[in-house]
Short mmCIF file of C-alpha atoms in Angstrom, two decimals:
data_model
loop_
_atom_site.label_atom_id
_atom_site.label_comp_id
_atom_site.label_asym_id
_atom_site.label_seq_id
_atom_site.Cartn_x
_atom_site.Cartn_y
_atom_site.Cartn_z
CA MET A 1178 28.89 55.55 83.28
CA LYS A 1179 31.73 53.20 84.03
CA LEU A 1180 31.29 50.89 87.05
CA THR A 1181 33.37 47.87 87.87
CA PHE A 1182 30.59 45.57 89.09
CA LYS A 1183 27.00 44.75 88.14
CA ASN A 1184 24.48 42.04 88.89
CA LEU A 1185 23.88 40.17 85.65
CA PHE A 1186 20.59 38.68 86.81
CA ALA A 1187 18.67 41.62 88.25
CA PHE A 1188 18.08 43.56 85.07
CA CYS A 1189 17.30 40.44 83.03
CA ALA A 1190 14.54 39.47 85.45
CA ILE A 1191 12.77 42.83 85.23
CA ALA A 1192 13.38 43.70 81.58
CA ALA A 1193 10.12 42.26 80.33
CA VAL A 1194 8.14 43.94 83.11
CA SER A 1195 9.50 47.46 82.67
CA PHE A 1196 9.71 47.48 78.89
CA SER A 1197 6.58 45.71 77.73
CA SER A 1198 5.48 48.96 76.04
CA CYS A 1199 7.23 52.21 75.17
CA ASN A 1200 4.42 54.25 73.76
CA THR A 1201 2.08 55.45 76.51
CA GLY A 1202 -0.26 57.39 74.26
CA GLY A 1203 -0.15 60.68 72.40
CA GLN A 1204 1.83 61.54 69.32
CA GLN A 1205 5.56 60.99 69.81
CA ASN A 1206 8.71 61.79 67.82
CA THR A 1207 7.18 64.72 65.97
CA LEU A 1208 7.82 68.45 65.85
CA THR A 1209 5.23 71.19 66.03
CA GLU A 1210 5.20 73.85 63.34
CA GLN A 1211 6.56 76.31 65.89
CA GLU A 1212 9.42 73.97 66.79
CA LYS A 1213 10.29 73.60 63.13
CA ALA A 1214 10.24 77.38 62.71
CA ASP A 1215 12.51 77.70 65.75
CA GLY A 1216 15.08 75.36 64.22
CA TRP A 1217 14.45 72.12 66.11
CA GLN A 1218 15.26 68.85 64.33
CA LEU A 1219 14.46 65.28 65.29
CA LEU A 1220 17.31 62.86 65.91
CA PHE A 1221 14.96 59.85 65.92
CA ASP A 1222 12.09 59.34 63.48
CA GLY A 1223 10.20 56.95 65.74
CA GLN A 1224 10.36 54.08 63.28
CA THR A 1225 13.94 53.33 62.27
CA MET A 1226 17.52 53.74 63.48
CA ALA A 1227 18.26 56.07 60.56
CA GLY A 1228 20.83 58.69 61.53
CA TRP A 1229 22.45 56.46 64.17
CA ARG A 1230 25.36 54.02 63.96
CA ASN A 1231 28.00 52.32 66.06
CA TYR A 1232 30.62 54.50 67.69
CA ASN A 1233 33.77 54.65 65.52
CA ASP A 1234 31.96 52.84 62.71
CA THR A 1235 29.80 53.50 59.65
CA VAL A 1236 27.12 50.87 60.33
CA MET A 1237 24.69 49.86 63.06
CA THR A 1238 25.38 46.41 64.55
CA GLN A 1239 24.94 47.11 68.26
CA SER A 1240 22.02 45.63 70.19
CA TRP A 1241 19.71 48.61 69.81
CA HIS A 1242 16.31 48.43 68.14
CA VAL A 1243 13.04 50.31 67.73
CA VAL A 1244 10.14 49.22 69.95
CA ASP A 1245 6.77 51.01 69.95
CA GLY A 1246 8.23 54.29 68.75
CA CYS A 1247 11.28 54.24 71.04
CA ILE A 1248 14.95 53.57 70.62
CA GLN A 1249 15.64 50.76 73.04
CA ALA A 1250 18.90 49.37 74.40
CA LYS A 1251 18.52 45.64 74.93
CA GLY A 1252 20.94 45.66 77.85
CA ASP A 1253 23.73 43.69 76.18
CA GLY A 1254 26.34 46.45 76.36
CA ASP A 1255 29.25 46.95 78.71
CA ASP A 1256 31.98 49.49 79.34
CA ALA A 1257 33.75 48.71 76.06
CA ASN A 1258 30.72 48.19 73.80
CA GLY A 1259 27.14 49.24 73.27
CA TYR A 1260 27.52 52.87 72.22
CA ILE A 1261 25.59 54.39 69.32
CA VAL A 1262 26.16 57.87 67.91
CA THR A 1263 24.48 60.33 65.59
CA ASP A 1264 25.68 60.66 62.03
CA LYS A 1265 25.80 64.43 62.46
CA GLN A 1266 28.10 66.47 64.67
CA PHE A 1267 26.86 69.32 66.84
CA GLU A 1268 28.68 72.26 68.37
CA ASN A 1269 26.36 74.62 70.30
CA PHE A 1270 22.87 73.31 70.96
CA GLU A 1271 19.83 72.58 73.06
CA LEU A 1272 19.25 68.82 73.24
CA TYR A 1273 15.98 67.40 74.62
CA TRP A 1274 15.04 63.77 75.10
CA GLU A 1275 12.74 61.49 77.09
CA TRP A 1276 14.03 58.37 78.78
CA LYS A 1277 12.89 55.36 80.78
CA LEU A 1278 15.16 52.96 82.68
CA SER A 1279 14.81 49.42 83.94
CA LYS A 1280 15.06 48.68 87.65
CA GLY A 1281 18.59 49.54 88.77
CA GLY A 1282 19.25 50.77 85.23
CA ASN A 1283 22.33 52.65 84.11
CA SER A 1284 22.75 54.65 80.89
CA GLY A 1285 23.77 58.09 79.71
CA MET A 1286 23.70 60.76 77.02
CA LEU A 1287 27.10 62.00 75.84
CA TYR A 1288 27.90 64.92 73.56
CA HIS A 1289 30.93 66.39 71.75
CA VAL A 1290 32.15 62.82 71.31
CA VAL A 1291 35.19 62.59 69.02
CA GLU A 1292 35.56 59.51 66.83
CA ARG A 1293 39.10 58.37 66.17
CA PRO A 1294 40.66 54.89 66.30
CA GLN A 1295 42.85 56.09 69.17
CA PHE A 1296 39.76 56.66 71.33
CA LYS A 1297 38.36 53.20 72.09
CA VAL A 1298 35.36 54.46 74.06
CA PRO A 1299 33.40 57.72 73.72
CA TYR A 1300 33.60 58.85 77.34
CA VAL A 1301 37.33 59.68 77.11
CA THR A 1302 36.35 62.68 74.96
CA GLY A 1303 32.62 63.32 75.45
CA PRO A 1304 30.99 64.71 78.63
CA GLU A 1305 28.07 62.65 79.94
CA TYR A 1306 24.68 63.48 81.43
CA GLN A 1307 24.31 60.51 83.76
CA LEU A 1308 21.09 58.46 83.71
CA ILE A 1309 20.73 55.94 86.52
CA ASP A 1310 18.06 54.43 88.76
CA GLU A 1311 19.69 55.44 92.03
CA PRO A 1312 17.24 53.85 94.51
CA ASN A 1313 17.66 50.40 93.01
CA PHE A 1314 21.24 50.44 91.80
CA GLU A 1315 23.20 47.43 92.95
CA ILE A 1316 26.16 49.17 94.62
CA ALA A 1317 26.70 52.45 96.48
CA LEU A 1318 27.27 55.44 94.23
CA GLU A 1319 29.71 58.28 94.63
CA PRO A 1320 28.06 61.72 94.35
CA TRP A 1321 29.68 62.26 90.93
CA GLN A 1322 28.09 59.04 89.59
CA ARG A 1323 24.49 59.95 90.40
CA LEU A 1324 21.56 60.97 88.23
CA GLY A 1325 21.91 64.26 86.39
CA VAL A 1326 25.59 64.83 87.07
CA ASP A 1327 28.07 66.03 84.52
CA TYR A 1328 29.83 62.72 85.05
CA ALA A 1329 32.85 62.97 87.37
CA MET A 1330 32.84 66.76 87.07
CA TYR A 1331 29.83 68.76 88.32
CA LEU A 1332 26.97 67.85 90.68
CA PRO A 1333 23.32 68.90 90.34
CA ASP A 1334 21.16 70.65 92.91
CA THR A 1335 19.32 67.63 94.31
CA ALA A 1336 16.66 69.85 95.89
CA LYS A 1337 15.43 70.69 92.39
CA MET A 1338 15.30 67.11 91.16
CA LYS A 1339 11.88 65.51 90.80
CA VAL A 1340 12.36 62.02 89.37
CA ASN A 1341 9.78 59.50 88.23
CA PRO A 1342 10.64 55.91 89.24
CA TYR A 1343 12.04 53.23 86.94
CA GLY A 1344 9.62 52.09 84.27
CA GLU A 1345 8.16 55.60 83.94
CA TRP A 1346 9.15 58.40 81.60
CA ASN A 1347 11.40 61.32 82.53
CA ASN A 1348 12.73 64.09 80.31
CA SER A 1349 16.09 65.82 80.23
CA LYS A 1350 17.76 68.67 78.40
CA ILE A 1351 21.36 69.70 77.86
CA VAL A 1352 22.21 73.24 76.81
CA PHE A 1353 25.71 73.85 75.47
CA ASP A 1354 26.15 77.47 74.42
CA ASN A 1355 29.76 78.41 73.64
CA GLY A 1356 30.99 76.83 76.88
CA HIS A 1357 27.98 77.63 79.04
CA VAL A 1358 26.40 74.32 80.11
CA GLU A 1359 23.04 73.53 81.69
CA HIS A 1360 21.44 70.24 82.72
CA TRP A 1361 17.64 70.09 83.03
CA LEU A 1362 15.44 67.35 84.48
CA ASN A 1363 11.67 67.23 84.12
CA GLY A 1364 11.46 70.94 83.41
CA GLU A 1365 13.83 72.14 86.15
CA LYS A 1366 17.38 73.40 85.69
CA ILE A 1367 19.44 71.25 88.06
CA LEU A 1368 23.00 72.11 87.08
CA GLU A 1369 24.89 75.00 85.48
CA PHE A 1370 28.61 75.59 84.86
CA GLU A 1371 31.14 77.07 82.46
CA ALA A 1372 33.38 74.71 80.50
CA TRP A 1373 37.10 75.40 79.93
CA THR A 1374 37.51 77.74 82.91
CA ASP A 1375 40.28 77.38 85.50
CA ASP A 1376 37.79 75.59 87.75
CA TRP A 1377 36.79 73.22 84.95
CA PHE A 1378 40.40 72.33 84.17
CA ALA A 1379 41.20 71.85 87.86
CA ARG A 1380 38.39 69.29 88.11
CA LYS A 1381 39.41 67.59 84.88
CA ASN A 1382 43.06 67.28 85.86
CA SER A 1383 42.55 66.07 89.44
CA GLY A 1384 39.88 63.40 89.13
CA LYS A 1385 38.73 60.59 86.88
CA TRP A 1386 39.91 62.35 83.72
CA GLU A 1387 43.48 63.17 84.74
CA ASN A 1388 44.76 60.43 82.41
CA ALA A 1389 42.33 61.31 79.60
CA PRO A 1390 44.07 64.38 78.12
CA GLU A 1391 41.41 65.06 75.47
CA TYR A 1392 38.36 64.68 77.71
CA GLY A 1393 35.82 67.47 77.26
CA LEU A 1394 38.01 69.65 75.04
CA ALA A 1395 36.22 69.21 71.72
CA MET A 1396 33.95 72.08 70.69
CA LYS A 1397 31.89 69.82 68.46
CA GLY A 1398 31.16 66.13 68.10
CA VAL A 1399 28.47 63.48 67.82
CA MET A 1400 25.75 62.71 70.36
CA CYS A 1401 26.03 59.27 71.96
CA LEU A 1402 23.63 56.92 73.75
CA GLN A 1403 24.99 54.27 76.09
CA ASP A 1404 23.91 50.66 76.61
CA HIS A 1405 25.66 49.85 79.87
CA GLY A 1406 24.16 46.43 80.42
CA TYR A 1407 20.65 47.52 81.34
CA PRO A 1408 17.55 47.96 79.15
CA ALA A 1409 16.76 51.63 78.51
CA SER A 1410 14.34 53.43 76.19
CA PHE A 1411 14.50 56.85 74.54
CA ARG A 1412 12.06 58.91 72.49
CA ASN A 1413 11.37 62.47 71.35
CA ILE A 1414 15.08 63.13 70.88
CA LYS A 1415 15.39 66.56 69.32
CA VAL A 1416 18.04 69.26 69.02
CA LYS A 1417 18.22 72.95 68.17
CA GLU A 1418 21.57 74.32 67.08
CA LEU A 1419 22.82 77.59 68.55
CA PRO A 1420 25.21 80.08 66.88
CA ARG A 1421 28.95 80.13 67.44
CA LYS A 1422 30.45 83.24 69.04
CA THR A 1423 33.85 84.58 68.06
CA LYS A 1424 36.52 85.75 70.47
CA GLU A 1425 40.06 87.12 70.51
CA VAL A 1426 42.66 85.33 72.60
CA ASP A 1427 46.22 86.13 73.70
CA LEU A 1428 47.61 82.60 73.89
CA PHE A 1429 50.75 83.75 75.75
CA ASN A 1430 50.54 86.18 78.67
CA GLY A 1431 54.24 87.12 78.65
CA THR A 1432 54.72 85.93 82.23
CA ASP A 1433 54.23 82.17 82.53
CA LEU A 1434 52.80 79.08 80.79
CA THR A 1435 49.21 79.54 81.96
CA GLY A 1436 46.85 78.03 79.41
CA TRP A 1437 49.41 75.55 78.09
CA ASP A 1438 50.33 71.92 78.81
CA VAL A 1439 53.87 70.57 78.49
CA TYR A 1440 54.45 67.15 76.93
CA GLY A 1441 57.89 65.57 77.06
CA THR A 1442 61.06 66.47 78.90
CA GLU A 1443 62.35 69.27 76.66
CA LYS A 1444 62.50 72.80 78.04
CA TRP A 1445 59.71 75.39 77.90
CA TYR A 1446 60.11 78.55 79.95
CA VAL A 1447 59.56 82.31 79.98
CA LYS A 1448 62.45 84.76 80.03
CA ASP A 1449 62.31 88.54 79.55
CA GLY A 1450 58.68 88.31 78.42
CA LEU A 1451 59.50 85.76 75.72
CA LEU A 1452 58.42 82.15 75.43
CA VAL A 1453 61.47 79.95 74.95
CA CYS A 1454 61.64 76.38 73.67
CA GLU A 1455 64.98 74.65 74.06
CA SER A 1456 66.27 71.12 73.73
CA GLY A 1457 66.90 69.32 76.99
CA PRO A 1458 69.40 66.57 77.81
CA ASP A 1459 67.06 63.86 76.44
CA LYS A 1460 67.13 65.46 72.96
CA GLN A 1461 63.66 64.13 72.18
CA TYR A 1462 60.50 65.60 70.70
CA GLY A 1463 58.75 68.04 72.99
CA TYR A 1464 55.47 69.93 72.76
CA LEU A 1465 53.74 72.85 74.39
CA ALA A 1466 50.02 72.53 73.66
CA THR A 1467 47.12 74.85 74.41
CA ARG A 1468 44.86 73.35 77.02
CA GLU A 1469 41.87 74.31 74.86
CA TYR A 1470 40.82 73.33 71.34
CA TYR A 1471 40.83 75.86 68.51
CA ASP A 1472 39.30 74.67 65.25
CA ASP A 1473 38.58 77.65 62.98
CA PHE A 1474 40.89 80.57 63.67
CA ASP A 1475 43.22 83.30 62.45
CA LEU A 1476 46.53 83.02 64.34
CA THR A 1477 49.62 85.21 64.22
CA VAL A 1478 52.87 84.33 66.02
CA GLU A 1479 56.31 85.85 66.02
CA PHE A 1480 59.39 83.66 66.30
CA LYS A 1481 63.18 84.00 66.23
CA GLN A 1482 65.39 81.00 65.68
CA GLU A 1483 68.53 80.69 67.78
CA ALA A 1484 70.89 77.77 67.20
CA ASP A 1485 68.99 75.14 65.19
CA GLY A 1486 65.46 76.45 64.63
CA ASN A 1487 63.73 73.16 63.84
CA SER A 1488 60.27 73.64 65.32
CA GLY A 1489 56.69 74.12 64.20
CA VAL A 1490 53.10 75.09 64.99
CA PHE A 1491 50.63 72.21 65.16
CA ILE A 1492 46.98 72.85 64.32
CA ARG A 1493 43.90 70.78 65.18
CA SER A 1494 46.12 68.35 67.05
CA PHE A 1495 45.52 65.99 69.96
CA ILE A 1496 47.64 64.04 72.40
CA GLU A 1497 47.57 60.38 71.42
CA GLU A 1498 49.80 58.89 74.09
CA GLY A 1499 52.73 60.09 76.15
CA VAL A 1500 54.36 62.84 74.10
CA LYS A 1501 52.94 61.79 70.75
CA VAL A 1502 51.02 64.62 69.11
CA ASN A 1503 48.69 63.73 66.26
CA GLY A 1504 47.77 66.46 63.78
CA TRP A 1505 49.13 68.87 61.18
CA GLN A 1506 52.25 71.00 61.57
CA VAL A 1507 52.98 74.34 59.96
CA GLU A 1508 56.75 74.07 59.65
CA VAL A 1509 59.19 76.40 61.40
CA ALA A 1510 62.71 75.39 60.37
CA PRO A 1511 66.11 76.69 59.25
CA LYS A 1512 66.33 78.19 55.78
CA GLY A 1513 66.04 75.54 53.11
CA HIS A 1514 63.75 73.30 55.15
CA GLY A 1515 60.27 74.53 54.25
CA THR A 1516 59.09 77.08 56.82
CA GLY A 1517 55.40 77.70 56.17
CA GLY A 1518 54.75 74.30 54.60
CA ILE A 1519 52.32 71.79 56.09
CA TYR A 1520 53.32 68.36 57.38
CA GLU A 1521 51.01 65.62 58.64
CA SER A 1522 52.47 63.96 61.73
CA TYR A 1523 51.00 60.58 60.84
CA GLY A 1524 50.24 58.93 57.54
CA ARG A 1525 50.97 61.27 54.64
CA GLY A 1526 54.00 63.28 55.75
CA TRP A 1527 54.40 66.46 53.70
CA ILE A 1528 51.05 67.45 52.22
CA ALA A 1529 51.98 70.98 51.10
CA GLU A 1530 55.57 72.12 50.53
CA ILE A 1531 56.66 75.65 49.70
CA THR A 1532 58.51 76.44 46.49
CA LYS A 1533 62.26 77.05 46.73
CA ASP A 1534 62.00 80.75 45.91
CA LYS A 1535 59.89 81.28 49.06
CA GLU A 1536 62.76 80.15 51.31
CA GLU A 1537 64.13 83.70 51.01
CA PHE A 1538 61.22 85.11 53.01
CA LEU A 1539 62.65 83.65 56.24
CA LYS A 1540 64.75 86.15 58.24
CA VAL A 1541 67.69 84.32 59.72
CA GLY A 1542 68.61 85.41 63.25
CA ASP A 1543 65.77 87.94 63.36
CA TRP A 1544 62.09 88.02 64.27
CA ASN A 1545 59.63 86.53 61.81
CA THR A 1546 55.84 86.75 61.72
CA MET A 1547 53.81 83.68 60.83
CA ARG A 1548 50.10 83.89 60.10
CA ILE A 1549 47.95 80.76 59.94
CA LEU A 1550 44.33 80.93 58.78
CA VAL A 1551 42.28 77.77 59.34
CA GLN A 1552 38.63 77.59 58.33
CA GLY A 1553 36.79 74.41 57.43
CA ASP A 1554 39.00 72.34 55.16
CA LYS A 1555 41.18 75.28 54.05
CA VAL A 1556 44.54 76.30 55.53
CA THR A 1557 46.55 79.32 54.38
CA THR A 1558 49.94 80.32 55.75
CA TRP A 1559 51.94 83.52 55.42
CA LEU A 1560 55.51 84.32 56.44
CA ASN A 1561 56.39 87.97 56.90
CA GLY A 1562 53.38 88.98 54.81
CA ASN A 1563 54.10 86.54 51.97
CA GLU A 1564 51.65 83.74 51.22
CA MET A 1565 53.43 80.41 51.56
CA ILE A 1566 50.70 77.76 51.23
CA SER A 1567 47.00 77.69 50.40
CA LEU A 1568 45.60 74.20 50.82
CA GLU A 1569 42.17 72.61 50.84
CA ASP A 1570 42.18 69.18 52.45
CA GLU A 1571 39.19 67.05 53.47
CA LYS A 1572 41.11 65.27 56.21
CA ILE A 1573 42.11 68.53 57.87
CA GLY A 1574 38.51 69.67 57.52
CA LYS A 1575 37.38 66.78 59.69
CA GLY A 1576 40.02 67.40 62.33
CA GLN A 1577 39.81 69.41 65.52
CA GLY A 1578 42.13 69.95 68.42
CA ARG A 1579 44.81 72.00 70.09
CA ILE A 1580 47.46 74.38 68.87
CA ALA A 1581 50.90 73.07 69.85
CA LEU A 1582 54.46 74.32 69.51
CA GLN A 1583 57.11 71.70 68.81
CA ILE A 1584 60.74 71.04 69.63
CA HIS A 1585 62.19 68.57 67.12
CA ASP A 1586 64.34 65.72 68.35
CA GLY A 1587 68.12 65.66 67.94
CA GLY A 1588 69.08 68.38 70.39
CA GLY A 1589 70.64 71.79 69.92
CA ILE A 1590 67.34 73.59 69.22
CA LYS A 1591 66.32 76.96 70.61
CA VAL A 1592 63.45 79.13 69.36
CA LEU A 1593 61.96 82.29 70.90
CA TRP A 1594 58.25 83.13 70.58
CA ARG A 1595 56.13 86.20 71.30
CA ASN A 1596 52.79 87.84 70.43
CA LEU A 1597 50.76 84.67 69.95
CA LYS A 1598 47.39 86.19 69.09
CA LEU A 1599 44.35 84.29 67.89
CA LYS A 1600 40.85 85.16 66.71
CA THR A 1601 38.27 82.41 66.51
CA LEU A 1602 36.10 82.34 63.40
#
């Protein structure tokens, strides 16, 4: 949780009192045979920090350590530092853990955290189950900052919340099942909502996250624990993965731009049931990006190039800043310029170019059908039924993000689109 003010002396004075011992008896950080059979796995072995590391790093240097069978935050962190994450990513899951705070303590469990250099802190991508000692916190809290909230998004049912005081153990659970989310506290479900609905996006775009375009969009990511300047202890951290469900999606409804976000000043509009991209007076890059992430999918789109047809379909892309889109583009361009090839928008440039003989598959001035199959680290493209590229790339395999249509800079571009149909895999 991000707060602008904290008393640097209060938590130091009570740290030794509240955290003299973590283990209060009984066998901790183990799984029963039934839990193992059900697919549960431990994220903390009770003895070492194995499986954890700094956010956006490969090593552990943060001020976390193991004390009496617990992971413990020393309380040296702040808004910019003090985050540790799991080595492994998780998509759909049940996550259970036990936690104990210091007096006035403040911490959190985040999930679906995306690690990229562009994201300096994990909370700009990962939702957070807020952990805080409300009765003793040093300043007044907004409702969306309180214990058990989906931070700055959804509030729990406080009537169902039974909380043990600071210095005593509580337990929590997060369920994330293909967009269905539950928060549990001490055996009671306190919060339930659906991610990526109209209501979810309205909350995201009107509150704390309105300037964090990638917040909460990732369908998978690492778990993250937060040292926010207060000692906190965790134990019995375990997770059970849940299966992914497939779905079919019409990305364009033929009427308006519902489900899409516009980046830049170039023109995106609907006319006669067609999606039109057209250069504006600024003649800059422009993008129309899905508001949701799609990682593994089978996508077909139809396009017709009018005037200069320099465009493209971005996959697993994200908004870095302003109108800068970071990801991989399946090229849509005039004949002779590589339609169906794959270009990386940062770093490597062209990573898969079509052969010259395949340029003839593009229908000039007529409708074309592009198919893009993305699964794991493999991308295959077809143009009008002809395979253009089949590529396996580790970097793409690690990516995730939006689908985005592009208008190239330079002006004079106009491309029509229709029948954007996607099946998740």
